[in-house]
CSV table of C-alpha atoms in Angstrom, one decimal:
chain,number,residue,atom,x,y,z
A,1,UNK,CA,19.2,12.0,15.9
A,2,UNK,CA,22.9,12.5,17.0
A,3,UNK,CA,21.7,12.9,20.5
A,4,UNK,CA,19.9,9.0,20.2
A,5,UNK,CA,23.1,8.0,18.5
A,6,UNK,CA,25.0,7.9,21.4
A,7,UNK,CA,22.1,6.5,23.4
A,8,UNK,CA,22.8,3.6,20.7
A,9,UNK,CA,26.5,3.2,22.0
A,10,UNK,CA,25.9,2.7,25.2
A,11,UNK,CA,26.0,-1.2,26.5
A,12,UNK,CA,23.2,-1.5,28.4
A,13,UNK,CA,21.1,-3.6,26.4
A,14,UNK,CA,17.9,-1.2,27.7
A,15,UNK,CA,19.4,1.7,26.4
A,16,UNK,CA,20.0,0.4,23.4
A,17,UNK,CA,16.8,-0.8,23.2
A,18,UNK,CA,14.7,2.5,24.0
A,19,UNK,CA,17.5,4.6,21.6
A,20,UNK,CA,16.4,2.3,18.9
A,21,UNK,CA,13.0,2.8,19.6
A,22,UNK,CA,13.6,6.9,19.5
A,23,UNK,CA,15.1,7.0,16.4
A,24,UNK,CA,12.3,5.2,15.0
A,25,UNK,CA,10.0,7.9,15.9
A,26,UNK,CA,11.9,10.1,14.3
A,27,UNK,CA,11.1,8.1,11.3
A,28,UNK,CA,14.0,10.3,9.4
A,29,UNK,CA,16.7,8.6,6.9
A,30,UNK,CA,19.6,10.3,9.4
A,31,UNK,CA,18.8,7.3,12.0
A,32,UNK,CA,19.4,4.2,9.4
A,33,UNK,CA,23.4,3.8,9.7
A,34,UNK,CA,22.6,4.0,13.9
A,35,UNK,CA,20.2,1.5,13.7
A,36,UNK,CA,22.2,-0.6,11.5
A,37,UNK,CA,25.1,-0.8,14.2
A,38,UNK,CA,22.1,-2.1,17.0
A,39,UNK,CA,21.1,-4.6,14.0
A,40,UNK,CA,24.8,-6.2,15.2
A,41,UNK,CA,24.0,-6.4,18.9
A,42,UNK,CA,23.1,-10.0,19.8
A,43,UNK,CA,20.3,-9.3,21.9
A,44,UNK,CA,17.0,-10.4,20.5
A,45,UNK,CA,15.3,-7.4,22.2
A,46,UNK,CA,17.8,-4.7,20.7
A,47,UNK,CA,17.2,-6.1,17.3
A,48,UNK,CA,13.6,-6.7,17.3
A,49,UNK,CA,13.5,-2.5,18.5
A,50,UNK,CA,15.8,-1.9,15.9
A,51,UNK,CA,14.2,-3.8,13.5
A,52,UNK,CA,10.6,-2.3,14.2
A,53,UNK,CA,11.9,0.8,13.9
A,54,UNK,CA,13.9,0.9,10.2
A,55,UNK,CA,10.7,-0.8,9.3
A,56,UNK,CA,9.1,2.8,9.9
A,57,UNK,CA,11.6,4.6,8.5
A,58,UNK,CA,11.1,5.2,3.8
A,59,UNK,CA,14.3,4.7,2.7
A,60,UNK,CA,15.7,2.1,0.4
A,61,UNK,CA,18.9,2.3,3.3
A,62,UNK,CA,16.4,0.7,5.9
A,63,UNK,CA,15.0,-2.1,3.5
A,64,UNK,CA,18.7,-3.0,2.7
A,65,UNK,CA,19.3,-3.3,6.0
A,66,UNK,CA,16.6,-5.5,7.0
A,67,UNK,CA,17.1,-7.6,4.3
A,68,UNK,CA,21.0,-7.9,5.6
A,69,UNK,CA,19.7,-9.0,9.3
A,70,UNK,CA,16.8,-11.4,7.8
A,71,UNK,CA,19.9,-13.0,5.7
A,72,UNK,CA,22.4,-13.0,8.3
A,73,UNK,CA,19.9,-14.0,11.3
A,74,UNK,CA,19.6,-17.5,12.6
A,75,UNK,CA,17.3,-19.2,15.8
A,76,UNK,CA,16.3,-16.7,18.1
A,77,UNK,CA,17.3,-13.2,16.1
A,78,UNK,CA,15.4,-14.5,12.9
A,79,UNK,CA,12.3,-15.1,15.3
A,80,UNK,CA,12.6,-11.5,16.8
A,81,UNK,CA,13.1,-10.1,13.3
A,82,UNK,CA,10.3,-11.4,11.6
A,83,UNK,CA,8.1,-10.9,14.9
A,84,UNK,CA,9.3,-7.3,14.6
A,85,UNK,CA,8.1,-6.9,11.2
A,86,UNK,CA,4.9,-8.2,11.6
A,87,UNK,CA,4.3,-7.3,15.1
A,88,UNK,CA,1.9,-4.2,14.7
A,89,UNK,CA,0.4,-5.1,11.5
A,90,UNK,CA,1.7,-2.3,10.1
A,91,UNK,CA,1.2,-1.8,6.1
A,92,UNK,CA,4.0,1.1,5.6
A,93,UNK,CA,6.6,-2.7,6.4
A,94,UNK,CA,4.6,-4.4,3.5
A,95,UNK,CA,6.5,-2.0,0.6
A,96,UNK,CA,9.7,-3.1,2.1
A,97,UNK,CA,8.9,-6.6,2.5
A,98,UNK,CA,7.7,-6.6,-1.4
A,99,UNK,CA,10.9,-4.9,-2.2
A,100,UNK,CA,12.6,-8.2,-0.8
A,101,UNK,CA,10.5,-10.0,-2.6
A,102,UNK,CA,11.3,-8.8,-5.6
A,103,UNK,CA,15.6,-9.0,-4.9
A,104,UNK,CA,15.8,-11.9,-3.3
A,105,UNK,CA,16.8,-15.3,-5.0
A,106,UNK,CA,14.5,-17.8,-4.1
A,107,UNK,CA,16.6,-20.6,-5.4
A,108,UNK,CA,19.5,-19.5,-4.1
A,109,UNK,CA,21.1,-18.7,-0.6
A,110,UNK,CA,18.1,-16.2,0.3
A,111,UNK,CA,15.6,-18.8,-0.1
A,112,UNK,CA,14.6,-18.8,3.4
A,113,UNK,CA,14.5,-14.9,3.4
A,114,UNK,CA,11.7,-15.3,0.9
A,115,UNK,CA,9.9,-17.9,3.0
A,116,UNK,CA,10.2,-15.9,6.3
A,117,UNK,CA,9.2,-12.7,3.9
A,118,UNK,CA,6.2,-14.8,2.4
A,119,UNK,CA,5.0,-15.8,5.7
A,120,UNK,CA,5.3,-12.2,7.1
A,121,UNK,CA,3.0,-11.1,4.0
A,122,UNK,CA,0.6,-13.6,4.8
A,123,UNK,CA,0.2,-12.7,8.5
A,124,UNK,CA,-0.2,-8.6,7.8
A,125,UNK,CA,-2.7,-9.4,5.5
A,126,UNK,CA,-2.2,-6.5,3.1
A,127,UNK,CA,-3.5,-6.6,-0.2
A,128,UNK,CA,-0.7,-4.0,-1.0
A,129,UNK,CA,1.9,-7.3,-1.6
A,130,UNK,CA,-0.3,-9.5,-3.4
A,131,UNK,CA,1.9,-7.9,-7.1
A,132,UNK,CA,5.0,-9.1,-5.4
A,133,UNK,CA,3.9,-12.6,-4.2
A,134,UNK,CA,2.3,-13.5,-7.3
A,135,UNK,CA,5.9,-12.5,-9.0
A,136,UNK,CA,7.2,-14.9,-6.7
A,137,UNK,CA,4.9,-17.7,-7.5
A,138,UNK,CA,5.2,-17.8,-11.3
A,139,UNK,CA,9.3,-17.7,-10.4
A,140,UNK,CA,11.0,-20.8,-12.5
A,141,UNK,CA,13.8,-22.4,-12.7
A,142,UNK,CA,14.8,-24.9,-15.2
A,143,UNK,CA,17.4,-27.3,-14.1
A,144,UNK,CA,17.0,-28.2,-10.3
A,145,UNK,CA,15.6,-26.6,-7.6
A,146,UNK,CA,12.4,-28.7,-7.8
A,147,UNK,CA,12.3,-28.5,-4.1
A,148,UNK,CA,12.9,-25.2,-3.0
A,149,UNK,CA,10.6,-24.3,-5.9
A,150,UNK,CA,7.4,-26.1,-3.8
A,151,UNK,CA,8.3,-24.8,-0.7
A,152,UNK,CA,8.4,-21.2,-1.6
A,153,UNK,CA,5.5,-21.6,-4.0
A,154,UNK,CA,3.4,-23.4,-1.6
A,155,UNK,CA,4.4,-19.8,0.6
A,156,UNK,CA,3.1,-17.8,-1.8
A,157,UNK,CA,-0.1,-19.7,-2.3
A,158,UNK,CA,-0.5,-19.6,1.6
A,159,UNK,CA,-0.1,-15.6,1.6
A,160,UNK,CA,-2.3,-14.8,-0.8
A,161,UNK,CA,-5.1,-17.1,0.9
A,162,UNK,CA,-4.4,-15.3,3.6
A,163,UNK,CA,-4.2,-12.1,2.6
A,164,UNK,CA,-8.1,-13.1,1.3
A,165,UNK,CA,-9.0,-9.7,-0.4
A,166,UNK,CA,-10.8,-10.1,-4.1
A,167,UNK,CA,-7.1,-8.5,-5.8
A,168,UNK,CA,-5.5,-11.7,-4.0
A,169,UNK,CA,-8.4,-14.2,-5.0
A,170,UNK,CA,-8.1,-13.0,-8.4
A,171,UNK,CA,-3.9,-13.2,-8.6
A,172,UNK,CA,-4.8,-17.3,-7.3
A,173,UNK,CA,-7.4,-17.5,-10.1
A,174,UNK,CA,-5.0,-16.3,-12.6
A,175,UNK,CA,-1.7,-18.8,-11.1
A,176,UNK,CA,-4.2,-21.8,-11.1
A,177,UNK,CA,-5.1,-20.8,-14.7
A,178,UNK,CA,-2.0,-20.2,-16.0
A,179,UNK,CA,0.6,-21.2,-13.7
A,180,UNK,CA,3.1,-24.3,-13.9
A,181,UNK,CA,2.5,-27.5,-12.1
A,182,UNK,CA,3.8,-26.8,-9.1
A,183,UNK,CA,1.7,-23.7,-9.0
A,184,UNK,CA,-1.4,-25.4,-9.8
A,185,UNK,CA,-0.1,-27.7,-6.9
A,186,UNK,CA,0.3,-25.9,-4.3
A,187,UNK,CA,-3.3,-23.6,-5.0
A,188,UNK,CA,-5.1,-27.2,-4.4
């Protein structure tokens, strides 16, 4: 890992890109605070790399991290992250993605994180996230935030449709049966 770190600091933005790739392979806790500085590059390419590859990496550290870029990211870097997450299909990213789930505020200033984390559920398909997207769903608030309510409600319905395995059927059933309005509204 030392060796790839100062791969990382150099400003080619191919370099960076194949260190970041490297120290994903490694798939070792040592690489998160290098692949955390490449998360600050502005180059979609270097953080989509360094994205895929804390995704990889079983560390609470990585998921922070991720979580930090999906908050901070806007246009084109929040299109290479999410891409990045979802890219390979890959079920080890779904534990991370539920463990953003579960911190983020969905009323608050992360509420597009846990559309763009809802959406990136949906398209891995893994019935490993349906606990956390159900979660997410029965979230309520009770003054304001009627409309951010829908929107990330409606995402959580769309997930677990498309997720489509009988645990996610049965966590629908369950929201249509004993879910709020807007839950009831966004499973029709």
């Amino acid at each position: 890992v030392p060796h790839l770190a100062e791969l990382a600091g150099d400003e080619r933005w191919h370099v960076q890109r194949n260190a970041a790739a490297l120290l994903g392979m490694t798939r070792s806790a040592d690489a998160v605070p290098t692949l955390q500085t490449l998360l600050r590059r502005s180059d979609p390419r270097v953080l989509r790399a360094a994205v895929s590859a804390l995704a990889g990496i079983n560390d609470p550290a990585a998921g922070r991290a991720i979580q930090t870029v999906l908050r901070a990211a806007t246009g084109d870097n929040r299109v290479a992250v999410v891409e990045a997450l979802v890219a390979e299909r890959d079920p080890r990213v779904v534990p991370m993605l539920a463990r953003i789930l579960a911190d983020a505020d969905p009323f608050g200033a992360d509420h597009q994180l846990v559309l763009d984390a809802l959406a990136a559920v949906g398209r891995i398909g893994h019935e490993q996230a349906v606990p956390a997207v159900a979660v997410v769903m029965a979230r309520k608030k009770f003054l304001f935030g009627r409309g951010k309510a829908r929107a990330f409600k409606r995402a959580a319905a769309r997930a677990l449709v498309a997720i489509g395995t009988p645990q996610a059927g049965d966590a629908l059933d369950q929201a249509a049966r004993t879910g709020d309005g807007l839950v009831k509204s966004a499973i029709r």
